[in-house]
Amino acid sequence: MLRAGPPSHTLLRLPLLQLLLLLLVQAVGRGLGRASPAGGPLEDVVIERYHIPRVCPREVQMGDFVRYHYNGTFEDGKKFDSSYDRHTLVAIVVGVGRLITGMDRGLMGMCVNERRRLIVPPHLGYGSIGVALIPDATLYFDVVLLDVWNKEDTVQVSTLLRPPHCPRMVQDSDFVRYHYNGTLLDGTAFDTSYSKGGTYDTYVGSGWLIKGMDQGLLGMCPGERRKIVIPPFLAYGEKGYGTVIPSQASLVFHVLLIDVHNPKDTVQLETLELPPGCVRRAVAGDFMRYHYNGSLMDGTLFDSSYSRNHTYNTYVGQGYIIPGMDQGLQGSCMGERRRITIPPHLAYGENGTGDKIPGSAVLIFDVHVIDFHNPADPVEIKTLSRPLETCNETAKLGDFVHYHYNCSLLDGTRLFSSHDYGAPQEATLGAHKVIEGLDTGLQGMCVGERRQLVVPPHLAHGESGARGVPGSAVLLFEVELVSREDGLPTGYLFVWHEDPPAHLFEHMDLNKDGEVPVEEFSTFIKAQVSEGKGRLLPGQDPEKTIGDMFQNQDRNQDGKITAEELKLKSDEDQDRVHEEL
């Protein structure tokens, strides 16, 4: 096939006698050349294209380097040469005189994977020298083109799929993770990452890849699919690679970029939704409750708090979560939705974790901040409205109050409302009958005043929560004070508005028999309340209060009180002081 001489180089070593015999045979055998349709000899190469590929990205031109297989036969079908028999493709430049003229012409315009039958007349083949002792032979070649390239070629990049959102593109010195299928130009597969159970992970532009792949990956977006065609001088060149990549082979890679980062990357934040009126942002040391979807850069979901129907609860900036999330949550507002992109050196590094987060993976978290607080937070109180009239008395510890309330989580989830029960809630302030934060928030209110209270969990239901209330939840109350009654001093069940009667037992002993049973005691106390001379502890059943008072005075528990047993609470307290002294 080479123009430097016929395929059978033994012709160059024939003795003189045999050479003379060959010239004699040449004179006799000129009739072996194939006739043209008009009956004369062929003037040019006859080309029969019996297999044309559907897609032909380029055709062979003069000066191209080609790789092809062929079978060479005479008109009678006898084979005189075959690249298949040598298990070696022909790799040569076309149109520069290195091939017989007929082959040079016959290869022009061919596509990769095209099959042609070439009929080469003697004057475009080996002429009078002949081949296999047959001069002026018409030659028949069955050729399949496997590769074509030119020294002026560059890397050819075709974008097959580009995602609508491209957070960043590959640059030199980036670290990439990608899947690929590698084939020769004729489609012969030589390698694939998909069969290896993981992506191919490497730096770009640092000499870790063949030059063509370094170039072909530049500008790719995560999730993008590309076809990268690399000429051999930007791949493995004359040496090839092992047994799978021949010498001077063009390479085709179908690449899917999974993710990209740079060792210098920091956490990237994108605010997706910011609620109005953000007055406080999370700082290190805050305890936060948030929902999240965690995905890889190609969109593969690896975890979600929504699937567990429970927020993720943790301290921020204290090392309880990966460093990138620790950083990414700081500065967020309650109710905010943000996207946090974390490079692997601030996530799970080269090793990854579990079977869903591979090594060197960039992580993307779409976060919804439900609430956060600090263990040192007090109750936040905001007055929504106050009555127009002057307020001289406000609710204080010990007061008995009636109030309406609506309670929700900070994300707006409704929990409880007194309006559902058709009546206000009642409580004695400081009696530990309501959560501490609500108790505190009701103090100092005027009747008719409306307040908004933000109650941190350590002043509400704590880490464990309560029925309908998640653990560590910040609660939002809207409260309205409906009424208040002055409370009694601690430990008192009844107080006098003025000095009690000088002879209290005689006034209490209604039938004057020297003893006071519970019926007389109850009648007397109710009369004092009715006449405005005293009042019972508010917020408790009067009958129970009076019964407790009687039990306190009936010191020997015989069902009646005597003059010796009756003693005022103030006198008891004074006696206790003297005893302590």
Coordinates of C-alpha atoms in Angstrom, one line a residue:
M1 CA 0.0 0.0 0.0
L2 CA 2.9 2.4 0.6
R3 CA 4.0 4.3 -2.4
A4 CA 7.6 3.6 -1.6
G5 CA 7.1 0.0 -3.0
P6 CA 4.6 -2.8 -3.6
P7 CA 3.2 -4.6 -0.5
S8 CA 5.4 -7.6 -1.2
H9 CA 8.9 -6.3 -0.7
T10 CA 10.4 -9.6 -2.0
L11 CA 10.2 -8.1 -5.4
L12 CA 13.1 -5.9 -4.5
R13 CA 15.3 -8.9 -3.8
L14 CA 14.7 -11.0 -7.1
P15 CA 17.7 -12.3 -9.0
L16 CA 18.4 -10.8 -12.5
L17 CA 17.0 -13.9 -14.4
Q18 CA 13.7 -13.8 -12.5
L19 CA 13.5 -10.1 -13.2
L20 CA 13.9 -10.7 -16.9
L21 CA 11.2 -13.3 -16.8
L22 CA 8.9 -10.9 -15.0
L23 CA 9.3 -8.3 -17.8
L24 CA 8.4 -11.0 -20.3
V25 CA 5.3 -11.9 -18.4
Q26 CA 4.4 -8.1 -18.1
A27 CA 4.3 -7.8 -21.9
V28 CA 1.9 -10.8 -22.2
G29 CA -0.3 -9.9 -19.2
R30 CA -1.4 -6.4 -20.0
G31 CA -4.8 -7.7 -20.8
L32 CA -5.4 -8.4 -17.2
G33 CA -6.3 -4.7 -16.5
R34 CA -10.1 -4.1 -16.0
A35 CA -11.9 -2.6 -19.0
S36 CA -14.0 0.5 -18.7
P37 CA -17.7 0.4 -19.5
A38 CA -16.8 1.4 -23.1
G39 CA -14.5 -1.5 -23.4
G40 CA -11.2 0.3 -22.8
P41 CA -9.0 0.4 -19.7
L42 CA -10.1 2.3 -16.6
E43 CA -8.9 5.9 -16.5
D44 CA -9.7 6.6 -12.9
V45 CA -10.5 4.9 -9.6
V46 CA -14.0 3.4 -9.4
I47 CA -15.6 4.0 -6.0
E48 CA -18.5 2.0 -4.7
R49 CA -19.9 3.3 -1.4
Y50 CA -21.7 0.2 -0.1
H51 CA -22.1 1.4 3.5
I52 CA -22.6 5.1 4.4
P53 CA -23.1 6.0 8.1
R54 CA -26.1 8.1 8.9
V55 CA -24.0 10.8 10.5
C56 CA -20.8 12.1 9.0
P57 CA -19.2 14.9 11.0
R58 CA -16.2 15.2 8.7
E59 CA -14.9 13.7 5.4
V60 CA -11.3 12.8 4.6
Q61 CA -9.4 15.6 2.9
M62 CA -5.9 15.9 1.5
G63 CA -3.4 16.1 4.3
D64 CA -5.6 14.2 6.8
F65 CA -4.2 11.4 8.9
V66 CA -6.4 8.3 8.6
R67 CA -6.6 4.9 10.1
Y68 CA -8.3 2.2 8.1
H69 CA -8.6 -1.6 7.5
Y70 CA -8.6 -3.1 4.1
N71 CA -8.7 -6.3 2.0
G72 CA -6.9 -6.3 -1.3
T73 CA -7.8 -8.7 -4.1
F74 CA -7.4 -9.2 -7.8
E75 CA -10.3 -9.3 -10.2
D76 CA -10.7 -13.0 -9.8
G77 CA -11.1 -12.5 -6.0
K78 CA -7.6 -13.8 -5.1
K79 CA -6.4 -11.9 -2.0
F80 CA -3.0 -10.4 -2.3
D81 CA -2.9 -8.3 0.9
S82 CA -5.0 -7.6 4.1
S83 CA -4.5 -5.4 7.1
Y84 CA -6.8 -7.8 9.0
D85 CA -4.3 -10.6 8.5
R86 CA -1.6 -8.5 10.1
H87 CA -3.9 -7.4 12.9
T88 CA -2.7 -3.8 12.3
L89 CA -4.6 -0.9 10.8
V90 CA -3.0 1.3 8.2
A91 CA -2.2 4.7 9.8
I92 CA -1.0 7.2 7.3
V93 CA -1.3 10.7 5.9
V94 CA -3.5 11.0 2.8
G95 CA -2.6 12.9 -0.4
V96 CA 1.1 13.5 0.3
G97 CA 2.5 10.7 -2.0
R98 CA 2.8 8.0 0.7
L99 CA 0.0 5.9 -0.8
I100 CA -0.6 4.6 -4.3
T101 CA -2.5 7.3 -6.2
G102 CA -5.6 5.2 -6.5
M103 CA -5.8 4.7 -2.8
D104 CA -5.2 8.4 -2.2
R105 CA -8.1 9.2 -4.5
G106 CA -10.3 6.5 -3.2
L107 CA -10.1 7.6 0.4
M108 CA -11.0 11.2 -0.3
G109 CA -14.4 12.2 1.1
M110 CA -14.8 9.1 3.2
C111 CA -16.6 9.2 6.6
V112 CA -15.6 7.3 9.7
N113 CA -17.3 3.8 9.5
E114 CA -18.0 4.2 5.8
R115 CA -17.2 1.1 3.7
R116 CA -16.0 1.4 0.1
R117 CA -14.9 -0.9 -2.7
L118 CA -12.2 0.7 -4.8
I119 CA -11.2 -0.5 -8.2
V120 CA -7.8 0.9 -9.0
P121 CA -6.4 0.7 -12.5
P122 CA -2.8 -0.3 -13.0
H123 CA -1.5 3.2 -13.8
L124 CA -3.0 4.4 -10.4
G125 CA -1.7 1.3 -8.6
Y126 CA 1.6 -0.4 -9.0
G127 CA 1.7 -0.2 -12.8
S128 CA 4.3 -2.3 -14.6
I129 CA 6.0 -3.3 -11.4
G130 CA 2.8 -5.1 -10.5
V131 CA 2.0 -6.9 -7.3
A132 CA 2.5 -10.6 -6.5
L133 CA 4.3 -11.2 -9.8
I134 CA 1.4 -9.8 -11.8
P135 CA 2.2 -6.5 -13.6
D136 CA -0.4 -4.0 -14.7
A137 CA -2.9 -5.6 -12.4
T138 CA -6.2 -3.9 -11.6
L139 CA -6.6 -3.9 -7.8
Y140 CA -9.7 -4.3 -5.8
F141 CA -9.8 -2.9 -2.2
D142 CA -12.5 -3.2 0.4
V143 CA -11.8 -0.4 2.8
V144 CA -13.4 0.7 6.2
L145 CA -12.4 4.0 7.6
L146 CA -11.9 4.0 11.4
D147 CA -10.4 7.4 12.1
V148 CA -9.5 10.7 10.6
W149 CA -7.8 13.8 12.0
N150 CA -5.5 16.6 11.0
K151 CA -2.6 18.2 12.7
E152 CA -4.6 21.5 12.7
D153 CA -7.5 19.9 14.6
T154 CA -8.5 21.2 18.0
V155 CA -10.7 19.6 20.7
Q156 CA -14.2 19.4 19.4
V157 CA -16.9 20.0 22.1
S158 CA -20.6 19.4 21.5
T159 CA -23.1 20.2 24.3
L160 CA -25.7 17.5 24.5
L161 CA -27.6 18.7 27.5
R162 CA -27.1 21.9 29.6
P163 CA -29.1 22.4 32.8
P164 CA -31.1 25.6 33.0
H165 CA -29.3 26.6 36.2
C166 CA -25.5 26.8 36.1
P167 CA -24.1 27.8 39.5
R168 CA -20.5 27.7 38.2
M169 CA -18.4 26.5 35.3
V170 CA -15.2 24.4 35.4
Q171 CA -12.0 26.4 35.4
D172 CA -8.3 25.5 35.6
S173 CA -7.3 24.1 39.0
D174 CA -10.8 23.0 39.8
F175 CA -11.5 19.5 41.2
V176 CA -14.2 17.7 39.2
R177 CA -16.2 14.6 39.5
Y178 CA -17.6 13.2 36.3
H179 CA -18.9 10.0 34.6
Y180 CA -17.7 9.2 31.1
N181 CA -17.9 6.7 28.3
G182 CA -14.8 6.5 26.1
T183 CA -14.8 5.3 22.5
L184 CA -12.6 5.4 19.5
L185 CA -13.9 7.5 16.6
D186 CA -15.5 4.4 15.0
G187 CA -17.5 3.8 18.2
T188 CA -15.3 1.0 19.7
A189 CA -15.6 1.4 23.5
F190 CA -12.4 1.3 25.4
D191 CA -13.3 2.6 28.9
T192 CA -16.2 3.7 31.1
S193 CA -16.6 5.0 34.6
Y194 CA -20.1 3.6 34.9
S195 CA -18.8 0.1 35.3
K196 CA -16.4 1.1 38.1
G197 CA -19.0 2.0 40.7
G198 CA -18.0 5.6 40.9
T199 CA -17.1 8.9 39.2
Y200 CA -13.7 9.8 37.9
D201 CA -12.4 12.4 40.2
T202 CA -9.5 14.7 39.3
Y203 CA -8.1 18.2 39.0
V204 CA -8.4 20.1 35.8
G205 CA -5.5 21.8 34.1
S206 CA -2.9 20.3 36.5
G207 CA -1.5 17.7 34.2
W208 CA -3.5 14.8 35.7
L209 CA -5.5 14.3 32.5
I210 CA -4.7 14.1 28.8
K211 CA -4.5 17.6 27.3
G212 CA -7.6 17.2 25.3
M213 CA -9.7 16.3 28.3
D214 CA -8.3 19.2 30.3
Q215 CA -9.5 21.5 27.5
G216 CA -12.8 19.7 26.9
L217 CA -14.0 20.0 30.5
L218 CA -13.4 23.8 30.8
G219 CA -16.7 25.7 31.0
M220 CA -18.9 22.7 31.9
C221 CA -21.7 23.1 34.4
P222 CA -22.7 20.5 36.9
G223 CA -25.3 18.3 35.3
E224 CA -24.1 19.1 31.8
R225 CA -23.5 16.4 29.2
R226 CA -20.9 16.9 26.5
K227 CA -19.3 15.0 23.7
I228 CA -15.6 15.7 23.5
V229 CA -13.6 14.6 20.5
I230 CA -9.9 14.6 21.0
P231 CA -7.2 14.3 18.3
P232 CA -4.4 11.8 19.1
F233 CA -1.7 14.5 19.6
L234 CA -3.9 15.8 22.5
A235 CA -4.5 12.3 23.7
Y236 CA -2.1 9.3 23.7
G237 CA -0.4 10.0 20.4
E238 CA 1.9 7.5 18.7
K239 CA 2.2 5.3 21.7
G240 CA -1.5 4.7 22.3
Y241 CA -2.4 3.2 25.7
G242 CA -2.2 -0.4 26.5
T243 CA -4.1 -2.7 24.2
V244 CA -7.3 -0.6 24.2
I245 CA -6.2 2.6 22.5
P246 CA -4.2 2.2 19.3
S247 CA -1.4 4.5 18.1
Q248 CA -2.6 7.8 16.6
A249 CA -6.2 7.2 17.7
S250 CA -8.8 10.0 18.0
L251 CA -10.8 9.6 21.2
V252 CA -14.5 10.4 21.9
F253 CA -15.7 10.9 25.4
H254 CA -19.4 11.3 26.4
V255 CA -19.1 13.2 29.7
L256 CA -21.6 13.9 32.5
L257 CA -20.2 16.4 35.0
I258 CA -21.4 15.6 38.5
D259 CA -19.9 18.4 40.4
V260 CA -17.0 20.9 40.6
H261 CA -15.3 22.8 43.3
N262 CA -12.0 24.5 44.0
P263 CA -9.9 23.9 47.1
K264 CA -10.1 27.6 47.7
D265 CA -13.9 27.6 47.6
T266 CA -15.9 28.9 50.6
V267 CA -19.6 28.3 51.5
Q268 CA -21.9 29.8 48.9
L269 CA -25.2 31.3 50.1
E270 CA -28.3 32.1 48.0
T271 CA -31.4 33.6 49.6
L272 CA -34.5 32.0 48.1
E273 CA -37.1 33.7 50.3
L274 CA -36.6 36.3 53.0
P275 CA -39.6 37.1 55.2
P276 CA -40.4 40.8 55.8
G277 CA -39.5 42.3 59.1
C278 CA -36.4 40.3 60.0
V279 CA -35.2 41.8 63.2
R280 CA -32.9 39.1 64.4
R281 CA -30.4 36.9 62.6
A282 CA -28.9 33.6 63.9
V283 CA -25.4 33.8 65.5
A284 CA -23.0 31.2 66.9
G285 CA -24.4 29.7 70.0
D286 CA -28.1 29.8 68.9
F287 CA -30.2 26.7 68.9
M288 CA -32.0 26.3 65.6
R289 CA -34.8 24.2 64.2
Y290 CA -34.8 23.9 60.4
H291 CA -36.0 21.7 57.6
Y292 CA -33.8 20.8 54.7
N293 CA -33.3 18.9 51.5
G294 CA -29.8 17.8 50.9
S295 CA -28.6 17.0 47.3
L296 CA -25.5 16.5 45.3
M297 CA -24.6 19.0 42.6
D298 CA -26.2 16.9 39.9
G299 CA -29.5 17.0 41.8
T300 CA -29.3 13.6 43.4
L301 CA -31.2 13.8 46.8
F302 CA -29.3 12.2 49.6
D303 CA -31.3 13.3 52.7
S304 CA -34.3 15.2 53.7
S305 CA -35.8 16.2 57.1
Y306 CA -39.2 16.4 55.4
S307 CA -39.2 12.6 54.9
R308 CA -38.9 12.2 58.6
N309 CA -41.6 14.8 59.3
H310 CA -39.3 16.3 61.9
T311 CA -37.1 19.3 61.9
Y312 CA -33.3 19.0 62.4
N313 CA -32.5 20.6 65.8
T314 CA -29.0 21.7 66.7
Y315 CA -26.7 24.4 68.0
V316 CA -25.2 26.6 65.4
G317 CA -21.5 27.4 65.3
Q318 CA -20.6 24.9 68.0
G319 CA -19.2 22.1 65.9
Y320 CA -22.3 19.8 66.1
I321 CA -22.7 19.9 62.3
I322 CA -20.4 20.0 59.4
P323 CA -18.4 23.2 59.2
G324 CA -20.0 24.4 56.0
M325 CA -23.5 24.1 57.5
D326 CA -22.3 25.8 60.7
Q327 CA -21.2 28.7 58.6
G328 CA -24.2 28.7 56.2
L329 CA -26.9 28.9 58.9
Q330 CA -25.4 31.9 60.6
G331 CA -27.0 35.2 59.6
S332 CA -30.3 33.6 58.6
C333 CA -33.7 34.9 59.7
M334 CA -36.6 33.0 61.1
G335 CA -38.7 31.8 58.2
E336 CA -36.0 32.3 55.7
R337 CA -35.3 29.9 52.9
R338 CA -31.8 29.7 51.7
R339 CA -29.6 27.5 49.5
I340 CA -26.2 26.6 51.0
T341 CA -23.5 25.1 48.7
I342 CA -20.7 23.5 50.6
P343 CA -17.4 22.3 49.1
P344 CA -16.2 18.9 50.3
H345 CA -13.4 20.3 52.4
L346 CA -16.1 21.9 54.6
A347 CA -18.4 18.8 54.4
Y348 CA -17.3 15.2 54.4
G349 CA -14.0 15.5 52.5
E350 CA -12.4 12.9 50.4
N351 CA -14.0 10.0 52.1
G352 CA -17.6 11.0 52.0
T353 CA -20.0 9.3 54.4
G354 CA -22.4 6.4 54.1
D355 CA -23.5 5.1 50.7
K356 CA -25.1 8.3 49.5
I357 CA -22.5 10.9 49.9
P358 CA -19.4 10.0 47.8
G359 CA -15.9 11.3 48.5
S360 CA -15.1 14.8 47.4
A361 CA -18.8 15.6 46.9
V362 CA -20.1 19.2 46.8
L363 CA -23.3 19.3 48.9
I364 CA -26.3 21.6 48.4
F365 CA -28.8 22.2 51.1
D366 CA -32.1 23.9 50.6
V367 CA -32.9 25.1 54.1
H368 CA -36.1 26.5 55.7
V369 CA -35.3 28.0 59.1
I370 CA -38.3 27.4 61.4
D371 CA -37.0 29.1 64.5
F372 CA -34.0 29.7 66.6
H373 CA -33.2 31.0 70.1
N374 CA -30.4 31.4 72.5
P375 CA -30.4 29.7 76.0
A376 CA -30.0 33.2 77.4
D377 CA -33.1 34.7 75.6
P378 CA -35.8 36.3 77.7
V379 CA -39.4 36.6 76.6
E380 CA -39.8 39.1 73.7
I381 CA -42.7 41.4 74.4
K382 CA -44.3 43.7 71.8
T383 CA -47.4 45.8 72.6
L384 CA -49.9 45.6 69.8
S385 CA -52.6 47.9 71.3
R386 CA -53.5 49.5 74.6
P387 CA -56.9 50.9 75.8
L388 CA -57.4 54.6 75.3
E389 CA -58.3 55.2 78.9
T390 CA -55.6 55.7 81.5
C391 CA -54.3 52.4 83.0
N392 CA -53.4 52.8 86.6
E393 CA -53.2 49.2 87.6
T394 CA -51.5 46.4 85.7
A395 CA -51.4 42.6 86.2
K396 CA -48.8 41.5 88.8
L397 CA -47.7 38.4 90.6
G398 CA -50.5 36.9 92.5
D399 CA -53.3 38.5 90.4
F400 CA -56.0 36.4 89.1
V401 CA -56.4 37.1 85.4
H402 CA -58.7 36.2 82.5
Y403 CA -57.1 36.5 79.0
H404 CA -57.6 35.4 75.4
Y405 CA -54.7 34.0 73.4
N406 CA -53.7 32.5 70.1
C407 CA -50.6 30.3 70.1
S408 CA -48.5 29.3 67.1
L409 CA -45.1 28.2 66.0
L410 CA -42.9 30.9 64.3
D411 CA -43.5 29.4 60.9
G412 CA -47.2 30.2 61.4
T413 CA -48.4 26.7 62.4
R414 CA -51.4 27.2 64.6
L415 CA -51.3 25.3 67.9
F416 CA -54.0 26.5 70.4
S417 CA -56.5 29.3 70.9
S418 CA -58.7 30.2 73.8
H419 CA -61.3 31.2 71.2
D420 CA -61.8 27.6 70.4
Y421 CA -63.3 27.1 73.9
G422 CA -65.6 30.1 73.8
A423 CA -64.2 31.6 77.0
P424 CA -61.0 33.3 78.2
Q425 CA -58.3 31.4 79.9
E426 CA -57.8 32.1 83.6
A427 CA -54.7 31.9 85.8
T428 CA -53.1 33.2 88.9
L429 CA -49.9 34.9 88.0
G430 CA -46.9 33.3 89.6
A431 CA -48.8 30.2 90.7
H432 CA -46.9 28.0 88.1
K433 CA -50.2 27.1 86.3
V434 CA -49.0 28.3 82.9
I435 CA -45.6 28.2 81.2
E436 CA -43.1 30.6 82.6
G437 CA -42.8 32.7 79.5
L438 CA -46.5 33.3 79.2
D439 CA -46.7 34.1 82.9
T440 CA -44.0 36.7 82.5
G441 CA -45.6 38.2 79.4
L442 CA -48.9 38.7 81.1
Q443 CA -47.4 40.7 83.9
G444 CA -47.6 44.4 83.5
M445 CA -50.6 44.3 81.2
C446 CA -53.6 46.6 81.4
V447 CA -57.1 45.3 81.0
G448 CA -57.9 45.5 77.3
E449 CA -54.2 45.5 76.2
R450 CA -53.0 43.2 73.4
R451 CA -49.5 41.9 73.3
Q452 CA -47.3 39.7 71.1
L453 CA -45.0 37.4 73.0
V454 CA -42.1 35.3 71.6
V455 CA -41.3 32.6 74.2
P456 CA -38.1 30.6 73.9
P457 CA -38.4 26.9 74.6
H458 CA -36.5 27.1 78.0
L459 CA -39.4 29.3 79.1
A460 CA -42.0 27.2 77.4
H461 CA -42.1 23.4 76.9
G462 CA -38.3 22.8 76.7
E463 CA -36.5 20.1 74.6
S464 CA -39.3 17.5 75.1
G465 CA -42.2 19.7 73.9
A466 CA -45.8 18.9 74.8
R467 CA -48.8 17.5 73.2
G468 CA -48.9 19.2 69.8
V469 CA -45.8 21.2 70.6
P470 CA -42.5 20.1 69.1
G471 CA -39.4 19.8 71.2
S472 CA -37.3 23.0 71.5
A473 CA -40.0 25.1 69.8
V474 CA -40.1 28.8 70.1
L475 CA -43.8 29.8 70.7
L476 CA -45.6 32.9 69.4
F477 CA -48.5 34.2 71.5
E478 CA -51.0 36.9 70.8
V479 CA -52.7 37.7 74.2
E480 CA -55.4 40.1 75.3
L481 CA -56.0 40.8 79.0
V482 CA -59.8 40.6 79.6
S483 CA -59.9 41.1 83.4
R484 CA -57.7 41.0 86.5
E485 CA -58.3 40.7 90.2
D486 CA -55.8 41.5 92.9
G487 CA -54.2 38.4 94.3
L488 CA -53.5 37.5 97.9
P489 CA -50.2 37.4 99.6
T490 CA -48.4 34.1 99.2
G491 CA -49.9 31.5 101.6
Y492 CA -53.1 33.4 102.2
L493 CA -56.6 32.0 101.3
F494 CA -58.6 35.0 102.7
V495 CA -57.7 38.6 103.6
W496 CA -59.6 41.3 105.4
H497 CA -60.1 44.7 103.8
E498 CA -60.1 46.3 107.2
D499 CA -59.3 45.1 110.7
P500 CA -61.1 42.0 111.7
P501 CA -63.7 42.1 114.5
A502 CA -62.2 42.5 118.0
H503 CA -63.9 39.3 119.2
L504 CA -63.7 37.3 116.1
F505 CA -64.7 33.9 117.6
E506 CA -67.9 35.3 119.1
H507 CA -69.0 36.7 115.7
M508 CA -68.2 33.4 114.1
D509 CA -70.1 31.4 116.7
L510 CA -73.5 32.1 115.3
N511 CA -75.5 29.9 117.7
K512 CA -73.3 30.8 120.7
D513 CA -72.6 27.2 121.8
G514 CA -68.9 27.8 122.1
E515 CA -67.9 25.9 119.0
V516 CA -68.0 26.6 115.2
P517 CA -68.7 23.7 112.8
V518 CA -67.9 24.0 109.1
E519 CA -71.4 25.1 108.2
E520 CA -71.2 28.1 110.6
F521 CA -67.7 28.9 109.4
S522 CA -68.7 28.9 105.8
T523 CA -71.8 31.1 106.4
F524 CA -69.6 33.6 108.3
I525 CA -66.9 33.8 105.6
K526 CA -69.3 34.2 102.8
A527 CA -71.0 37.0 104.7
Q528 CA -67.7 38.9 105.0
V529 CA -67.1 38.5 101.3
S530 CA -70.7 39.6 100.4
E531 CA -70.4 42.7 102.6
G532 CA -67.0 43.6 101.1
K533 CA -65.1 43.2 104.4
G534 CA -62.8 40.6 103.0
R535 CA -62.1 38.4 99.9
L536 CA -61.1 34.9 99.1
L537 CA -58.2 33.7 97.0
P538 CA -59.3 34.3 93.4
G539 CA -59.2 31.6 90.7
Q540 CA -60.3 28.8 93.0
D541 CA -63.6 27.3 93.9
P542 CA -64.9 29.3 97.0
E543 CA -66.2 26.1 98.6
K544 CA -62.8 24.4 98.4
T545 CA -61.0 27.6 99.6
I546 CA -63.4 27.8 102.6
G547 CA -63.0 24.1 103.3
D548 CA -59.2 24.5 103.3
M549 CA -59.4 27.5 105.7
F550 CA -61.6 25.4 108.1
Q551 CA -59.1 22.5 108.0
N552 CA -56.3 24.9 108.9
Q553 CA -58.2 26.2 111.9
D554 CA -59.6 22.8 113.1
R555 CA -56.3 21.9 114.6
N556 CA -57.3 18.7 116.3
Q557 CA -59.4 17.7 113.3
D558 CA -62.6 17.0 115.3
G559 CA -64.9 18.8 112.9
K560 CA -65.3 22.0 114.9
I561 CA -63.3 25.1 115.8
T562 CA -63.0 26.3 119.4
A563 CA -61.8 29.7 120.6
E564 CA -58.5 28.2 121.6
E565 CA -58.0 26.8 118.0
L566 CA -58.9 30.0 116.1
K567 CA -55.9 32.0 115.1
L568 CA -55.4 34.6 112.3
K569 CA -52.8 33.9 109.7
S570 CA -51.0 37.1 110.7
D571 CA -50.8 35.8 114.3
E572 CA -49.5 32.5 113.1
D573 CA -46.8 34.2 111.1
Q574 CA -45.9 36.4 114.1
D575 CA -45.7 33.3 116.4
R576 CA -43.4 31.6 113.8
V577 CA -41.1 34.6 113.9
H578 CA -40.9 34.5 117.7
E579 CA -40.3 30.7 117.6
E580 CA -37.4 31.3 115.1
L581 CA -36.0 34.0 117.3

